[in-house]
Amino acid sequence: MAETTMIMTSKAAKTKRRASSTSSSTTTYNTIRRKVSSMLFLQLLLLVVVIISVVILGIQMHTLESTFSSLSASSVIGIDSIIGQFFDQNLIKEGTRQQQQQQQQDDDDGGSGSDGKNEDKDQDDDTDDYSKKETSKLYDYDLENDQNVDEDLKPILKILRQGGYDISPSKESYQLINRALLPKWSEIMTAYGPPKILGLETSCQAFQNSISSKKRNIAPAGIFNTGTNLLSHLLGKNCVWEHRSGGNMWQPPWGKHIPAVRRTNHTHSKSRTPYYNTLPVVTIRDPYTWMQSMCRQNYAAQFDHDKSMCPNIIPYPDDILSHPRYGTMNYIPIWVKYDPEYKIHYDSLVHLWNEWYLQYIQFEENDKNNENNSIIKMKDPSFPFLMVRMEDLVFHGQTIVPQLCECAGAKFRGGEIQHVSAIANGNHGIEIGTGGYNAGLLRSVIKYGNVTKRKDGYPKFQLEAAHKLLDSRLMKLLSYPYEEP
């Protein structure tokens, strides 16, 4: 009996140990499972966090891309405002110094002098201007009576001298200026004819009669790549105002690139100068070379183009391959974002050129689209403005600039005009359009004097499109010749 009891007790103990072992194993398993589950949960949570971070980063990058895209499209307009305010403030300070200096010189000289003396009087002390010594030295050389210089080249050399270039027959001058590359004056006259200023008869007296002399301003306006910066500096260096030099503005209150239709309701300047106090001088450029420049630097004008196949007034086959929608379109469309709230669609580059300038110039209805009439008649403008060709600013500045100053009620400084330059020893001046005004007047004269370059980049079908679409009245009025296919 006792033995049986011992056996049963032993079995019970074994059973208890097995149960305990099983329970321990179960507990360990559950612990491991919980740890694994926790790790999986943490990994899943980490994955979710990573995904969310990637999504947020993508949204931020898209936002930045949109912001920079917007800035790249409208930066010209916004920056013009900032630069304009800075430029205007400097002009006011510059004008004060200029007036003080001129008064002192008037006292010293007795208030009299020739054109040459007046030229010296009107100098300010900016480092970009001619010093009296440098100017005198440049004009010591008697170009007019130098029989060794081709008469057809002398007007070109005079222009370079206005920009501070040494044109004397010295070794240094010949090294800096390769005269073989310079255009002939007869070529310029054949291509574009004599200089033109539209609006002199209708705008000058009207502007001066309606605005008091203390409130008058003059400022450049024009579409991109038409020489507005050059004009601004020419006016600033050559127009002298009785009351203040601030009459030379960097741009009109509504912005120099803004279409005329926005003249009365678009003001960039913080001072909010009344729009009617400013006489806009509108720059226009040969449409063939203008489109070439737009291909290189389009500013706020957005259009699909490959620089190796541009201008693309109508689609190239490659344009259609890249953008099949162009297969059903007659022209390559263009959008211009003048400012964040003002974006305009144009059918093509040519339509942009036509429509922008036809907001200033209007023609009598009976002349519309009549290519064969001998006289193109403009309507009297609804507000005062002048229009000048960019080519004339480069090659006929001596004729053009004084008339612009006087039309607005200012005085021309006298003597030879001052072209924009950082001059004189380094022979650096202006570069119209995309190069900026520090790239060299010499380069500009060579570039824009070579009229054979007008056809560069235009295959036959693009020339045909240009001939068809360019407004014939504008072309005739501005004496811009067509390039035949």
Short mmCIF file of C-alpha atoms in Angstrom, two decimals:
data_model
loop_
_atom_site.label_atom_id
_atom_site.label_comp_id
_atom_site.label_asym_id
_atom_site.label_seq_id
_atom_site.Cartn_x
_atom_site.Cartn_y
_atom_site.Cartn_z
CA MET A 1 0.00 0.00 0.00
CA ALA A 2 2.75 2.36 0.98
CA GLU A 3 4.59 1.44 -2.18
CA THR A 4 1.56 2.21 -4.29
CA THR A 5 1.22 5.58 -2.62
CA MET A 6 4.85 6.40 -3.34
CA ILE A 7 4.43 5.47 -6.99
CA MET A 8 1.38 7.69 -7.32
CA THR A 9 3.15 10.55 -5.59
CA SER A 10 6.08 10.18 -7.96
CA LYS A 11 3.79 10.23 -11.01
CA ALA A 12 2.01 13.31 -9.70
CA ALA A 13 5.33 15.07 -9.25
CA LYS A 14 6.37 14.18 -12.78
CA THR A 15 3.05 15.43 -14.14
CA LYS A 16 3.44 18.67 -12.22
CA ARG A 17 6.95 19.14 -13.58
CA ARG A 18 5.74 18.52 -17.15
CA ALA A 19 2.91 21.01 -16.66
CA SER A 20 5.32 23.53 -15.23
CA SER A 21 7.68 22.99 -18.14
CA THR A 22 4.84 23.36 -20.63
CA SER A 23 3.66 26.55 -18.94
CA SER A 24 7.18 27.96 -18.99
CA SER A 25 7.54 27.16 -22.69
CA THR A 26 4.20 28.81 -23.41
CA THR A 27 5.22 31.90 -21.49
CA THR A 28 8.51 32.12 -23.37
CA TYR A 29 6.74 31.67 -26.70
CA ASN A 30 4.23 34.37 -25.85
CA THR A 31 7.03 36.69 -24.79
CA ILE A 32 8.91 36.10 -28.03
CA ARG A 33 5.73 36.56 -30.04
CA ARG A 34 5.01 39.85 -28.30
CA LYS A 35 8.54 41.06 -28.94
CA VAL A 36 8.34 40.06 -32.60
CA SER A 37 4.97 41.76 -32.91
CA SER A 38 6.38 44.88 -31.30
CA MET A 39 9.32 44.87 -33.66
CA LEU A 40 7.06 44.39 -36.67
CA PHE A 41 4.83 47.19 -35.45
CA LEU A 42 7.79 49.49 -34.97
CA GLN A 43 9.10 48.63 -38.42
CA LEU A 44 5.69 49.24 -39.93
CA LEU A 45 5.40 52.52 -38.05
CA LEU A 46 8.85 53.53 -39.24
CA LEU A 47 7.89 52.67 -42.82
CA VAL A 48 4.75 54.79 -42.53
CA VAL A 49 6.81 57.69 -41.17
CA VAL A 50 9.27 57.35 -44.06
CA ILE A 51 6.45 57.28 -46.61
CA ILE A 52 4.82 60.33 -45.06
CA SER A 53 8.18 62.15 -45.03
CA VAL A 54 8.75 61.35 -48.70
CA VAL A 55 5.28 62.62 -49.58
CA ILE A 56 5.82 65.83 -47.61
CA LEU A 57 9.23 66.33 -49.24
CA GLY A 58 7.70 65.81 -52.66
CA ILE A 59 5.03 68.39 -51.94
CA GLN A 60 7.64 70.87 -50.75
CA MET A 61 9.81 70.32 -53.82
CA HIS A 62 6.81 70.81 -56.08
CA THR A 63 5.95 74.01 -54.25
CA LEU A 64 9.52 75.28 -54.60
CA GLU A 65 9.58 74.33 -58.27
CA SER A 66 6.35 76.22 -58.86
CA THR A 67 7.68 79.20 -56.94
CA PHE A 68 10.93 79.32 -58.89
CA SER A 69 9.04 78.82 -62.13
CA SER A 70 6.86 81.77 -61.27
CA LEU A 71 9.89 83.82 -60.30
CA SER A 72 11.72 82.98 -63.52
CA ALA A 73 8.74 84.10 -65.54
CA SER A 74 8.06 87.37 -63.78
CA SER A 75 11.43 88.26 -62.26
CA VAL A 76 12.18 90.80 -64.98
CA ILE A 77 9.12 92.82 -64.02
CA GLY A 78 9.64 92.65 -60.27
CA ILE A 79 13.37 93.27 -60.41
CA ASP A 80 12.82 96.19 -62.76
CA SER A 81 10.75 97.82 -60.03
CA ILE A 82 13.50 97.42 -57.43
CA ILE A 83 16.23 98.49 -59.82
CA GLY A 84 14.07 101.35 -61.02
CA GLN A 85 13.62 102.71 -57.52
CA PHE A 86 17.36 102.39 -56.82
CA PHE A 87 18.23 103.97 -60.16
CA ASP A 88 15.80 106.86 -59.67
CA GLN A 89 17.18 107.60 -56.20
CA ASN A 90 20.72 107.61 -57.56
CA LEU A 91 19.67 109.88 -60.40
CA ILE A 92 18.22 112.38 -57.93
CA LYS A 93 21.48 112.37 -55.93
CA GLU A 94 23.47 112.51 -59.16
CA GLY A 95 21.38 115.42 -60.39
CA THR A 96 21.96 117.37 -57.17
CA ARG A 97 25.72 116.90 -57.51
CA GLN A 98 25.56 117.79 -61.19
CA GLN A 99 23.62 120.99 -60.56
CA GLN A 100 26.01 122.05 -57.78
CA GLN A 101 29.02 121.35 -59.96
CA GLN A 102 27.51 123.15 -62.94
CA GLN A 103 26.66 126.20 -60.83
CA GLN A 104 30.23 126.36 -59.52
CA GLN A 105 31.61 126.10 -63.03
CA ASP A 106 29.17 128.75 -64.29
CA ASP A 107 30.51 131.06 -61.60
CA ASP A 108 34.12 130.30 -62.53
CA ASP A 109 33.55 130.61 -66.29
CA GLY A 110 31.22 133.57 -66.20
CA GLY A 111 28.28 131.47 -67.35
CA SER A 112 29.34 131.32 -70.99
CA GLY A 113 30.98 128.82 -73.23
CA SER A 114 30.82 126.83 -76.43
CA ASP A 115 29.13 123.49 -76.88
CA GLY A 116 32.35 121.81 -75.91
CA LYS A 117 32.52 123.78 -72.67
CA ASN A 118 28.91 123.05 -71.93
CA GLU A 119 29.71 119.40 -72.41
CA ASP A 120 32.33 119.64 -69.68
CA LYS A 121 30.02 121.58 -67.38
CA ASP A 122 27.37 118.94 -67.48
CA GLN A 123 29.70 116.21 -66.25
CA ASP A 124 29.05 114.69 -62.85
CA ASP A 125 31.64 112.93 -60.71
CA ASP A 126 30.47 109.35 -61.30
CA THR A 127 33.30 107.01 -62.23
CA ASP A 128 31.32 105.78 -65.26
CA ASP A 129 31.33 109.22 -66.91
CA TYR A 130 34.03 110.83 -68.94
CA SER A 131 36.53 112.93 -67.05
CA LYS A 132 37.44 116.19 -68.71
CA LYS A 133 40.96 114.94 -69.33
CA GLU A 134 39.82 111.69 -70.93
CA THR A 135 37.21 113.44 -73.08
CA SER A 136 39.67 116.04 -74.28
CA LYS A 137 42.21 113.37 -75.14
CA LEU A 138 39.68 111.37 -77.13
CA TYR A 139 38.76 114.39 -79.23
CA ASP A 140 42.34 115.54 -79.83
CA TYR A 141 42.40 113.27 -82.86
CA ASP A 142 40.95 115.05 -85.92
CA LEU A 143 38.96 112.25 -87.51
CA GLU A 144 37.18 114.48 -90.02
CA ASN A 145 40.37 115.54 -91.75
CA ASP A 146 42.13 112.19 -91.65
CA GLN A 147 42.33 111.26 -95.34
CA ASN A 148 43.60 107.79 -94.53
CA VAL A 149 40.23 106.76 -93.09
CA ASP A 150 37.43 105.57 -95.37
CA GLU A 151 34.65 108.18 -95.41
CA ASP A 152 32.13 105.34 -95.14
CA LEU A 153 33.71 104.31 -91.84
CA LYS A 154 34.02 107.70 -90.14
CA PRO A 155 30.43 107.85 -88.77
CA ILE A 156 30.94 104.44 -87.16
CA LEU A 157 34.19 105.56 -85.53
CA LYS A 158 32.46 108.68 -84.21
CA ILE A 159 29.90 106.48 -82.47
CA LEU A 160 32.64 104.44 -80.85
CA ARG A 161 34.35 107.60 -79.65
CA GLN A 162 31.07 108.67 -78.02
CA GLY A 163 31.31 105.45 -76.04
CA GLY A 164 34.83 106.27 -74.88
CA TYR A 165 36.85 104.27 -77.40
CA ASP A 166 40.21 105.50 -78.57
CA ILE A 167 39.84 105.67 -82.36
CA SER A 168 43.13 107.42 -83.08
CA PRO A 169 45.53 105.79 -85.57
CA SER A 170 47.62 104.33 -82.78
CA LYS A 171 48.90 100.80 -82.45
CA GLU A 172 46.88 100.27 -79.28
CA SER A 173 43.67 101.43 -80.95
CA TYR A 174 44.15 99.13 -83.94
CA GLN A 175 44.77 96.22 -81.60
CA LEU A 176 41.51 96.88 -79.73
CA ILE A 177 39.35 97.76 -82.73
CA ASN A 178 39.53 95.52 -85.77
CA ARG A 179 38.27 97.97 -88.37
CA ALA A 180 37.77 95.19 -90.89
CA LEU A 181 34.84 93.96 -88.77
CA LEU A 182 33.11 97.33 -88.54
CA PRO A 183 30.02 97.90 -90.70
CA LYS A 184 29.99 100.58 -93.38
CA TRP A 185 27.72 103.57 -92.86
CA SER A 186 26.19 103.08 -96.30
CA GLU A 187 25.18 99.54 -95.28
CA ILE A 188 23.34 100.86 -92.22
CA MET A 189 21.52 103.50 -94.26
CA THR A 190 20.60 101.00 -96.96
CA ALA A 191 19.18 98.57 -94.43
CA TYR A 192 17.14 100.93 -92.24
CA GLY A 193 17.18 104.38 -93.84
CA PRO A 194 17.37 107.63 -91.86
CA PRO A 195 16.48 107.71 -88.14
CA LYS A 196 12.85 107.86 -87.06
CA ILE A 197 11.02 109.21 -84.03
CA LEU A 198 7.28 108.63 -84.08
CA GLY A 199 5.09 111.05 -82.16
CA LEU A 200 7.19 114.22 -82.20
CA GLU A 201 4.49 116.23 -83.94
CA THR A 202 1.61 115.09 -81.74
CA SER A 203 3.07 114.32 -78.31
CA CYS A 204 5.73 116.88 -77.33
CA GLN A 205 3.60 120.00 -77.10
CA ALA A 206 0.62 118.07 -75.75
CA PHE A 207 2.72 116.60 -72.95
CA GLN A 208 4.38 119.88 -72.00
CA ASN A 209 1.07 121.76 -72.08
CA SER A 210 -0.65 119.28 -69.77
CA ILE A 211 2.12 118.66 -67.20
CA SER A 212 3.96 121.36 -65.25
CA SER A 213 7.72 121.46 -65.66
CA LYS A 214 8.31 120.35 -62.07
CA LYS A 215 6.33 117.14 -62.54
CA ARG A 216 7.45 115.94 -65.98
CA ASN A 217 9.22 112.61 -66.35
CA ILE A 218 10.57 110.64 -69.27
CA ALA A 219 11.04 106.87 -69.24
CA PRO A 220 11.69 103.97 -71.63
CA ALA A 221 9.07 101.35 -72.44
CA GLY A 222 9.21 98.36 -74.75
CA ILE A 223 8.94 94.62 -74.97
CA PHE A 224 11.92 92.51 -73.85
CA ASN A 225 15.17 92.68 -75.85
CA THR A 226 14.49 96.05 -77.46
CA GLY A 227 17.10 98.30 -75.82
CA THR A 228 15.11 99.77 -72.92
CA ASN A 229 18.15 99.65 -70.62
CA LEU A 230 20.31 101.40 -73.20
CA LEU A 231 17.68 104.12 -73.66
CA SER A 232 17.36 104.63 -69.91
CA HIS A 233 21.09 105.24 -69.55
CA LEU A 234 21.24 107.48 -72.62
CA LEU A 235 18.47 109.67 -71.22
CA GLY A 236 20.09 109.74 -67.79
CA LYS A 237 23.47 110.80 -69.16
CA ASN A 238 22.29 113.33 -71.72
CA CYS A 239 19.03 114.94 -70.54
CA VAL A 240 19.34 117.79 -68.03
CA TRP A 241 16.25 118.89 -66.11
CA GLU A 242 15.74 122.41 -64.84
CA HIS A 243 14.30 121.30 -61.52
CA ARG A 244 15.64 117.81 -60.89
CA SER A 245 17.52 115.02 -62.61
CA GLY A 246 14.87 112.61 -61.32
CA GLY A 247 12.89 113.45 -64.46
CA ASN A 248 14.86 110.62 -66.08
CA MET A 249 13.10 107.48 -64.88
CA TRP A 250 14.18 103.87 -65.23
CA GLN A 251 10.68 102.87 -66.35
CA PRO A 252 7.15 104.31 -66.42
CA PRO A 253 4.99 103.93 -63.29
CA TRP A 254 3.13 101.04 -64.95
CA GLY A 255 6.33 99.14 -65.82
CA LYS A 256 8.37 99.31 -68.99
CA HIS A 257 7.42 95.90 -70.39
CA ILE A 258 3.71 96.10 -69.52
CA PRO A 259 1.36 96.57 -72.51
CA ALA A 260 -0.08 100.05 -72.98
CA VAL A 261 -3.59 98.85 -72.15
CA ARG A 262 -2.46 98.59 -68.51
CA ARG A 263 -1.01 102.08 -68.47
CA THR A 264 -3.75 103.54 -66.27
CA ASN A 265 -4.21 100.72 -63.77
CA HIS A 266 -0.79 99.18 -63.20
CA THR A 267 1.82 100.94 -61.06
CA HIS A 268 5.11 99.35 -60.00
CA SER A 269 6.72 102.27 -58.22
CA LYS A 270 6.08 102.63 -54.49
CA SER A 271 5.95 106.38 -54.93
CA ARG A 272 3.03 105.86 -57.31
CA THR A 273 3.91 108.70 -59.63
CA PRO A 274 0.77 109.55 -61.63
CA TYR A 275 0.98 107.73 -64.94
CA TYR A 276 0.16 110.86 -66.94
CA ASN A 277 3.26 112.66 -65.57
CA THR A 278 5.52 110.35 -67.59
CA LEU A 279 6.27 110.60 -71.29
CA PRO A 280 7.01 107.02 -72.39
CA VAL A 281 9.62 106.55 -75.09
CA VAL A 282 8.81 103.20 -76.64
CA THR A 283 11.67 101.19 -78.12
CA ILE A 284 11.00 98.86 -81.02
CA ARG A 285 13.42 96.53 -82.75
CA ASP A 286 13.75 94.85 -86.13
CA PRO A 287 11.42 91.85 -85.68
CA TYR A 288 13.83 89.44 -87.35
CA THR A 289 16.71 90.14 -84.96
CA TRP A 290 14.27 90.55 -82.07
CA MET A 291 12.96 87.00 -82.49
CA GLN A 292 16.54 85.72 -82.62
CA SER A 293 17.19 87.40 -79.27
CA MET A 294 14.00 85.98 -77.77
CA CYS A 295 15.28 82.51 -78.64
CA ARG A 296 18.47 83.18 -76.68
CA GLN A 297 16.80 84.95 -73.73
CA ASN A 298 13.02 84.82 -73.49
CA TYR A 299 12.61 86.51 -70.09
CA ALA A 300 8.93 86.33 -69.05
CA ALA A 301 7.82 84.93 -72.42
CA GLN A 302 7.25 81.19 -72.19
CA PHE A 303 7.17 79.06 -75.35
CA ASP A 304 8.45 75.63 -76.32
CA HIS A 305 11.58 75.91 -78.41
CA ASP A 306 14.89 74.27 -79.11
CA LYS A 307 17.54 76.96 -79.50
CA SER A 308 18.94 75.11 -82.49
CA MET A 309 15.53 75.40 -84.22
CA CYS A 310 14.40 78.87 -83.29
CA PRO A 311 12.70 81.18 -84.16
CA ASN A 312 9.87 78.71 -84.50
CA ILE A 313 6.92 80.79 -85.59
CA ILE A 314 5.30 77.65 -86.93
CA PRO A 315 6.11 74.17 -85.57
CA TYR A 316 9.17 72.32 -86.77
CA PRO A 317 8.67 68.56 -87.36
CA ASP A 318 10.73 67.98 -84.20
CA ASP A 319 8.38 70.27 -82.27
CA ILE A 320 5.49 68.05 -83.28
CA LEU A 321 7.38 64.90 -82.30
CA SER A 322 8.11 66.35 -78.86
CA HIS A 323 4.65 67.86 -78.46
CA PRO A 324 2.08 66.03 -80.62
CA ARG A 325 -0.54 68.71 -79.90
CA TYR A 326 1.37 71.05 -82.22
CA GLY A 327 0.40 68.80 -85.09
CA THR A 328 -3.05 70.37 -85.01
CA MET A 329 -1.83 73.95 -84.41
CA ASN A 330 -0.79 76.56 -86.96
CA TYR A 331 1.75 78.32 -84.74
CA ILE A 332 3.85 77.82 -81.63
CA PRO A 333 1.87 79.64 -78.91
CA ILE A 334 3.49 81.90 -76.36
CA TRP A 335 2.49 83.02 -72.88
CA VAL A 336 3.89 86.18 -71.30
CA LYS A 337 3.63 86.52 -67.54
CA TYR A 338 4.01 90.26 -67.13
CA ASP A 339 3.38 89.96 -63.40
CA PRO A 340 1.87 87.30 -61.09
CA GLU A 341 -1.66 88.49 -61.84
CA TYR A 342 -1.32 89.42 -65.51
CA LYS A 343 -0.59 86.69 -68.05
CA ILE A 344 -1.35 87.03 -71.76
CA HIS A 345 -1.53 84.41 -74.52
CA TYR A 346 -0.25 85.16 -78.02
CA ASP A 347 -0.49 82.89 -81.04
CA SER A 348 3.24 83.18 -81.83
CA LEU A 349 6.33 85.36 -81.44
CA VAL A 350 5.21 87.44 -84.41
CA HIS A 351 1.78 87.96 -82.87
CA LEU A 352 3.46 89.16 -79.67
CA TRP A 353 5.52 91.73 -81.60
CA ASN A 354 2.50 92.91 -83.61
CA GLU A 355 0.00 93.12 -80.77
CA TRP A 356 2.32 94.71 -78.22
CA TYR A 357 3.14 97.67 -80.48
CA LEU A 358 -0.33 98.02 -81.98
CA GLN A 359 -1.50 99.03 -78.52
CA TYR A 360 0.55 102.20 -79.02
CA ILE A 361 0.21 102.72 -82.75
CA GLN A 362 -3.21 102.69 -84.35
CA PHE A 363 -3.86 103.18 -88.04
CA GLU A 364 -6.68 104.69 -90.01
CA GLU A 365 -9.15 101.95 -90.90
CA ASN A 366 -8.89 102.43 -94.66
CA ASP A 367 -5.19 101.52 -94.47
CA LYS A 368 -5.76 98.20 -92.73
CA ASN A 369 -3.82 95.32 -94.29
CA ASN A 370 -3.23 97.30 -97.48
CA GLU A 371 0.31 96.41 -98.47
CA ASN A 372 0.19 98.28 -101.77
CA ASN A 373 -0.71 101.76 -100.54
CA SER A 374 2.07 104.31 -100.63
CA ILE A 375 1.07 106.16 -97.45
CA ILE A 376 0.49 104.66 -94.03
CA LYS A 377 -1.43 107.03 -91.79
CA MET A 378 -1.42 106.79 -88.01
CA LYS A 379 -4.33 107.89 -85.90
CA ASP A 380 -3.66 110.67 -83.45
CA PRO A 381 -2.62 108.95 -80.21
CA SER A 382 -4.95 108.95 -77.21
CA PHE A 383 -2.02 109.85 -74.94
CA PRO A 384 1.47 111.31 -75.51
CA PHE A 385 4.31 108.92 -76.36
CA LEU A 386 7.33 108.65 -78.62
CA MET A 387 8.60 105.57 -80.42
CA VAL A 388 12.20 104.98 -81.49
CA ARG A 389 13.97 102.11 -83.18
CA MET A 390 16.65 100.34 -81.18
CA GLU A 391 18.93 100.44 -84.22
CA ASP A 392 18.72 104.25 -84.21
CA LEU A 393 19.77 104.39 -80.55
CA VAL A 394 22.97 102.60 -81.53
CA PHE A 395 23.73 104.31 -84.84
CA HIS A 396 21.90 107.66 -84.68
CA GLY A 397 22.09 108.56 -81.01
CA GLN A 398 23.48 112.02 -81.78
CA THR A 399 20.33 112.80 -83.77
CA ILE A 400 17.79 110.95 -81.62
CA VAL A 401 18.71 111.64 -77.99
CA PRO A 402 18.61 115.48 -78.01
CA GLN A 403 15.12 115.42 -79.53
CA LEU A 404 13.89 113.00 -76.86
CA CYS A 405 15.20 115.23 -74.07
CA GLU A 406 13.64 118.36 -75.50
CA CYS A 407 10.31 116.72 -76.24
CA ALA A 408 9.82 115.97 -72.55
CA GLY A 409 10.83 119.49 -71.53
CA ALA A 410 14.44 118.77 -70.57
CA LYS A 411 17.59 120.16 -72.16
CA PHE A 412 20.26 118.24 -74.01
CA ARG A 413 23.62 118.45 -72.23
CA GLY A 414 25.27 119.69 -75.42
CA GLY A 415 28.16 118.59 -77.59
CA GLU A 416 28.68 114.92 -78.38
CA ILE A 417 26.28 112.54 -76.68
CA GLN A 418 27.58 110.17 -74.04
CA HIS A 419 26.99 106.55 -74.88
CA VAL A 420 26.72 104.16 -71.96
CA SER A 421 30.14 102.93 -70.94
CA ALA A 422 32.36 101.96 -68.10
CA ILE A 423 35.09 103.10 -70.46
CA ALA A 424 37.66 104.54 -71.34
CA ASN A 425 40.94 102.69 -71.05
CA GLY A 426 39.47 99.22 -71.25
CA ASN A 427 37.26 100.00 -74.25
CA HIS A 428 34.13 98.63 -72.58
CA GLY A 429 30.69 100.02 -73.23
CA ILE A 430 27.21 98.70 -73.88
CA GLU A 431 25.68 95.57 -75.30
CA ILE A 432 22.04 95.88 -76.26
CA GLY A 433 19.62 93.12 -75.31
CA THR A 434 20.74 90.01 -73.52
CA GLY A 435 24.39 90.92 -73.01
CA GLY A 436 23.84 93.80 -70.62
CA TYR A 437 25.40 97.26 -70.88
CA ASN A 438 28.91 96.17 -69.87
CA ALA A 439 29.61 93.85 -72.80
CA GLY A 440 30.80 96.53 -75.20
CA LEU A 441 29.51 99.20 -77.57
CA LEU A 442 32.03 97.90 -80.09
CA ARG A 443 30.41 94.48 -80.05
CA SER A 444 26.97 96.04 -80.43
CA VAL A 445 28.00 98.12 -83.41
CA ILE A 446 29.46 95.08 -85.15
CA LYS A 447 26.54 92.85 -84.25
CA TYR A 448 23.68 95.14 -85.20
CA GLY A 449 25.46 96.64 -88.16
CA ASN A 450 25.77 93.28 -89.88
CA VAL A 451 22.35 93.16 -91.55
CA THR A 452 23.18 89.92 -93.36
CA LYS A 453 22.66 88.17 -90.00
CA ARG A 454 18.92 88.95 -90.05
CA LYS A 455 18.17 85.65 -91.78
CA ASP A 456 20.21 83.48 -89.42
CA GLY A 457 18.07 80.71 -87.95
CA TYR A 458 15.23 81.17 -90.42
CA PRO A 459 14.67 78.34 -92.90
CA LYS A 460 12.44 79.09 -95.87
CA PHE A 461 9.16 78.06 -94.24
CA GLN A 462 9.83 80.26 -91.20
CA LEU A 463 10.66 83.25 -93.43
CA GLU A 464 7.40 82.65 -95.28
CA ALA A 465 5.52 82.63 -91.99
CA ALA A 466 7.20 85.87 -90.89
CA HIS A 467 6.37 87.55 -94.20
CA LYS A 468 2.76 86.46 -93.91
CA LEU A 469 2.20 87.42 -90.26
CA LEU A 470 4.26 90.57 -89.62
CA ASP A 471 1.96 93.59 -89.69
CA SER A 472 2.72 95.25 -93.02
CA ARG A 473 1.75 98.71 -91.71
CA LEU A 474 4.22 98.54 -88.84
CA MET A 475 6.94 97.24 -91.14
CA LYS A 476 6.37 100.07 -93.60
CA LEU A 477 6.02 102.77 -90.95
CA LEU A 478 9.27 101.73 -89.22
CA SER A 479 11.12 101.03 -92.51
CA TYR A 480 11.88 97.45 -91.56
CA PRO A 481 12.40 95.43 -94.76
CA TYR A 482 11.06 91.91 -95.22
CA GLU A 483 13.48 89.03 -95.65
CA GLU A 484 12.45 87.11 -98.71
CA PRO A 485 12.39 83.28 -98.47
#
